Coordinates of N, CA and C and ligand atoms in Angstrom, one line a residue:
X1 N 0.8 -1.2 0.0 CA 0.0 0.0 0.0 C 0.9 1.2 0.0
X2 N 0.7 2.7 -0.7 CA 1.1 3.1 -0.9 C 0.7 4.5 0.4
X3 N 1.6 4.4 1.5 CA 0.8 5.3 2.4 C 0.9 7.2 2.0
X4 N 1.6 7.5 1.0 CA 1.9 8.8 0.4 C 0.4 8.9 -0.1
X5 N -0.6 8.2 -0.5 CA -1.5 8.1 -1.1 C -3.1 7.8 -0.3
X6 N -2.6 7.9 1.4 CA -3.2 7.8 2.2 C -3.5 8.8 3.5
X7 N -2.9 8.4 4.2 CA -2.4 9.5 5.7 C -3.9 8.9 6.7
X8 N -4.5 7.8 6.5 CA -5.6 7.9 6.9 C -5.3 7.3 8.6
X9 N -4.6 6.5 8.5 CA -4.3 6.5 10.4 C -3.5 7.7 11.0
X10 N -3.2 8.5 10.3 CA -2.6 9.9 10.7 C -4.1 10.8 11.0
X11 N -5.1 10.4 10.9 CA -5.8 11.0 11.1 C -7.4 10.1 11.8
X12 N -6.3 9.0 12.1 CA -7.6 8.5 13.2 C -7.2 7.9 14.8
X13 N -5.6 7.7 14.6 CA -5.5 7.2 16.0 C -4.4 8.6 16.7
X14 N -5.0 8.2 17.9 CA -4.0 9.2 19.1 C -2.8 8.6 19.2
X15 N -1.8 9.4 19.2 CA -0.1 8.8 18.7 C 0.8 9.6 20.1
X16 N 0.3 8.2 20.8 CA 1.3 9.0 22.1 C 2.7 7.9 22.7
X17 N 3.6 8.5 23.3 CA 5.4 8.3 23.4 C 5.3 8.5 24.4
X18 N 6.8 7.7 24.8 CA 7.7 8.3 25.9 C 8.8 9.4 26.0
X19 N 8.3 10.3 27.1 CA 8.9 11.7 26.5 C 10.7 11.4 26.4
X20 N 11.0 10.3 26.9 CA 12.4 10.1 26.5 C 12.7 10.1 24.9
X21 N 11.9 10.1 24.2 CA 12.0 9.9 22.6 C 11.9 11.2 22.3
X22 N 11.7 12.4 22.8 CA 11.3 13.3 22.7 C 12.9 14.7 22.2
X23 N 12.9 15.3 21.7 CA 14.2 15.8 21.4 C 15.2 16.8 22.1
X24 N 13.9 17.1 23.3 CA 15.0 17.7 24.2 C 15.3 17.5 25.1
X25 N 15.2 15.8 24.8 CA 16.4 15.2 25.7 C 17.2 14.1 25.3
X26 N 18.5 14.3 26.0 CA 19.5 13.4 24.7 C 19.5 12.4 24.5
X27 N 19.4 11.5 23.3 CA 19.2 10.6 22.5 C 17.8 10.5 22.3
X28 N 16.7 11.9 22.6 CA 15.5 11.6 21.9 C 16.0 12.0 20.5
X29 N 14.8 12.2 19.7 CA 14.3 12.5 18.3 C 13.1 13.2 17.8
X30 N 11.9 12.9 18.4 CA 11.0 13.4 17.7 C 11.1 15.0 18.4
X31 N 10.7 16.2 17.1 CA 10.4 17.6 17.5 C 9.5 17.8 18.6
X32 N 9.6 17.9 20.3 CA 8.7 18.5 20.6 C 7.9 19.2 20.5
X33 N 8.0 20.4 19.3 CA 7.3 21.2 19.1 C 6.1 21.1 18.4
X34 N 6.3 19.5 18.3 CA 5.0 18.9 17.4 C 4.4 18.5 18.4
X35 N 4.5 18.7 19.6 CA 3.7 17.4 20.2 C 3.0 18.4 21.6
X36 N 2.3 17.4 22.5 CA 1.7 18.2 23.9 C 2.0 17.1 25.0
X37 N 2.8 17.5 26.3 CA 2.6 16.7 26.8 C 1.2 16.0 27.5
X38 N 1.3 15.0 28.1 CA 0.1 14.3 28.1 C 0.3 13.9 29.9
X39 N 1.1 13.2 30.3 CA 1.3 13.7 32.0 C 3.0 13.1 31.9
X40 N 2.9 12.7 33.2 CA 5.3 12.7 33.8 C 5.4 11.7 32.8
X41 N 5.1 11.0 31.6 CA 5.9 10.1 31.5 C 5.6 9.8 29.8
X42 N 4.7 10.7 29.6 CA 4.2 11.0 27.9 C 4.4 12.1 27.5
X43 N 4.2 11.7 26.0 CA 4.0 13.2 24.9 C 3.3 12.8 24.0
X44 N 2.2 13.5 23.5 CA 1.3 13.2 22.5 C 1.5 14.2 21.5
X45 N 1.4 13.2 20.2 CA 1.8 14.2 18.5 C 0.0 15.2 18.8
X46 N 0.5 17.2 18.7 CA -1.0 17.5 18.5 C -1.8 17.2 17.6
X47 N -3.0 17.3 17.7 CA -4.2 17.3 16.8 C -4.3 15.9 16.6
X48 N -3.9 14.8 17.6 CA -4.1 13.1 17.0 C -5.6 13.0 18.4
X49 N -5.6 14.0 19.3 CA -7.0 13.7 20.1 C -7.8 15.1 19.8
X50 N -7.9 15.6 18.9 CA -9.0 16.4 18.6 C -9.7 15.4 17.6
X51 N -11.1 16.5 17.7 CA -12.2 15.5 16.5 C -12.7 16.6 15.4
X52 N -12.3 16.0 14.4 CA -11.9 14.6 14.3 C -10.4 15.1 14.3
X53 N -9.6 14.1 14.4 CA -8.4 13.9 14.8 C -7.9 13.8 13.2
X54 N -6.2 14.6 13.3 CA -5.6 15.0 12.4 C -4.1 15.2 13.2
X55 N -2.9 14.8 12.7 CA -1.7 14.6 13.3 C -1.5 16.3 12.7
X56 N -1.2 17.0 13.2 CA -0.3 18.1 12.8 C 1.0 18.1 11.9
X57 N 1.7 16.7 12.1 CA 2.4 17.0 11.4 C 2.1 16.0 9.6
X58 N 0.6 16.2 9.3 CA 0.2 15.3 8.5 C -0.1 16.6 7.2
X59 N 0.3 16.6 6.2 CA 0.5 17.4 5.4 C -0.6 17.3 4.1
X60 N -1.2 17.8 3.2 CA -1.6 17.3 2.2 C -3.0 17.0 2.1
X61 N -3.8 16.1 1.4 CA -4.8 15.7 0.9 C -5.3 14.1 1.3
X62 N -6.0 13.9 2.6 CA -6.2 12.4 2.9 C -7.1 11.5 1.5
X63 N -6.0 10.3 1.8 CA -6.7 9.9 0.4 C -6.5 10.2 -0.8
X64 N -5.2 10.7 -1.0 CA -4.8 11.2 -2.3 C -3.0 11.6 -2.3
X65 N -3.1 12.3 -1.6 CA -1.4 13.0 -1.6 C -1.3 13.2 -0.2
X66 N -0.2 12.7 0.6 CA -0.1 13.3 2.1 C 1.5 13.7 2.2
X67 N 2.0 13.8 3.1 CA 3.5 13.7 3.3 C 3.5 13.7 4.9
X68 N 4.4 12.9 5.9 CA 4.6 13.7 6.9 C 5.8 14.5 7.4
X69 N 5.0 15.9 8.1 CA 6.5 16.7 7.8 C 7.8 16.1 8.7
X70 N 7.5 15.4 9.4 CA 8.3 14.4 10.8 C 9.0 13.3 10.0
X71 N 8.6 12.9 8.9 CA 8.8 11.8 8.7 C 9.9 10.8 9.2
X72 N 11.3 11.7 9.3 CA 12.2 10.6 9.8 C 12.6 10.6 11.5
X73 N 11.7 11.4 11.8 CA 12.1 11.6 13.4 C 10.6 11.0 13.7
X74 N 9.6 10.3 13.0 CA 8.2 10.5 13.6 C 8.5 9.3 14.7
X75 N 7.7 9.4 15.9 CA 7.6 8.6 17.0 C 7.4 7.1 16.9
X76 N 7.5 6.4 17.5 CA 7.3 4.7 17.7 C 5.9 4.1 17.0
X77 N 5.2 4.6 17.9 CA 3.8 4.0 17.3 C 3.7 4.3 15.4
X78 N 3.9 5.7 15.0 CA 4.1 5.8 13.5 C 4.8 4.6 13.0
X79 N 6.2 4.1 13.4 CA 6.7 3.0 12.9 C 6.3 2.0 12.8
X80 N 5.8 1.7 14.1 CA 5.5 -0.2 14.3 C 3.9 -0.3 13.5
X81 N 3.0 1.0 13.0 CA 1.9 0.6 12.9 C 1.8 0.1 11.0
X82 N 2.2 -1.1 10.5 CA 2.3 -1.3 9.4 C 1.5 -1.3 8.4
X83 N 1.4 -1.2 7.5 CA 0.5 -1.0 6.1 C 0.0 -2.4 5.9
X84 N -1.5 -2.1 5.6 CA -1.7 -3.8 5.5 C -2.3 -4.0 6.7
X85 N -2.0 -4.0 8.3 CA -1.9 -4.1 8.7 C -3.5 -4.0 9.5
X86 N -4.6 -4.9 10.6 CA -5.8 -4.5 10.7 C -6.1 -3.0 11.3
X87 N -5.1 -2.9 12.0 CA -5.0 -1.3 12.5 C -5.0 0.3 10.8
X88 N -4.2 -0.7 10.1 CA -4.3 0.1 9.1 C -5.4 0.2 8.4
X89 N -6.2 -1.1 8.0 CA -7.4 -0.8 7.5 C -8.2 -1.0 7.7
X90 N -8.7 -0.1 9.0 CA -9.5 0.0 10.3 C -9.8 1.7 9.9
X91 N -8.2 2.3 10.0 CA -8.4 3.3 9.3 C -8.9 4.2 8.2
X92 N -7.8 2.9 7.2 CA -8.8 3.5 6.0 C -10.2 3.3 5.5
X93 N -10.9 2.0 6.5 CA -11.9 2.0 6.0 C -13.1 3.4 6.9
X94 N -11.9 3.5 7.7 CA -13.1 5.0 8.4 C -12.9 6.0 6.9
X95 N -12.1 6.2 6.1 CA -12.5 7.8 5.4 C -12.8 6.9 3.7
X96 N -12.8 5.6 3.9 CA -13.3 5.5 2.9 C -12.3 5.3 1.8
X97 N -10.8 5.1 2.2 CA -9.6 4.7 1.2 C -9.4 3.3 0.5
X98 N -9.6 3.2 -0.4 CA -9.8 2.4 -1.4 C -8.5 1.3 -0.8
X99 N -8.8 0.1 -1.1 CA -7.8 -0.8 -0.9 C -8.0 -2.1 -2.2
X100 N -6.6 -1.6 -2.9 CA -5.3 -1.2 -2.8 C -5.6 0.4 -3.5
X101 N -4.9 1.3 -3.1 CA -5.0 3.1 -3.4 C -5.1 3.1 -4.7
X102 N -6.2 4.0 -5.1 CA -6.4 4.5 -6.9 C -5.5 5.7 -7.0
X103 N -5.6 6.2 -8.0 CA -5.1 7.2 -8.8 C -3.5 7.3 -8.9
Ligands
SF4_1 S1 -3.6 3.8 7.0 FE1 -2.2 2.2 6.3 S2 -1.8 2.7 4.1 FE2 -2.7 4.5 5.1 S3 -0.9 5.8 5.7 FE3 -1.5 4.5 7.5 S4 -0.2 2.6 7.3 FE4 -0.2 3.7 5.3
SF4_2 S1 4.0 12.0 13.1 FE1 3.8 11.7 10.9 S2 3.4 9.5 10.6 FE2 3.0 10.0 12.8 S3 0.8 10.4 12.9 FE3 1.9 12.4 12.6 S4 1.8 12.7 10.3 FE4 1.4 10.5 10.8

């Protein structure tokens, strides 16, 4: 699956970390400035618990063109959640993304 052509779990699940992953502090990564913390021992990507939910750092057109601007620093859960995967098309079947992606 082609997730440039999707973004749809970018815009359905809440994407929360350990603020150790977090960049300002050493050996994190992801931009805090993307994120809120959530209490002592989290950080959540914004706009992944508003409704409807939308990751801030999700760029583009769901369902068609996305990009994320994080992409090589994005948090844990972004990584482990795989394409294909029921979590994945759980998502896309909420906005209605074709499986396998058109256009
Ligand atoms: S829902 Fe699946 S295909 Fe779409 S961006 Fe996420 S992992 Fe990729
Ligand atoms: S950080 Fe990137 S991959 Fe993760 S939810 Fe946000 S836009 Fe999607």
């Amino acid at each position: 699956m082609d997730c440039t052509r999707c973004g749809a779990c970018c815009a359905f699940y809440r994407v929360d970390f350990h603020r150790l992953d977090g960049d300002d502090v050493p050996g994190g990564f992801v931009p805090v400035a993307w994120t809120l913390p959530l209490n002592a021992s989290l950080l959540r990507m914004r706009g992944t618990d508003a409704f409807p939910p939308r990751c801030v750092a999700l760029f583009g057109d769901l369902g068609q063109s996305v990009s994320c601007a994080i992409y090589a620093k994005r948090p844990g859960p972004c990584r482990e959640l795989e394409a294909g995967s029921p979590a994945c098309l759980k998502a896309r079947r909420r906005y209605g993304v074709s499986e396998p992606p058109t256009g």
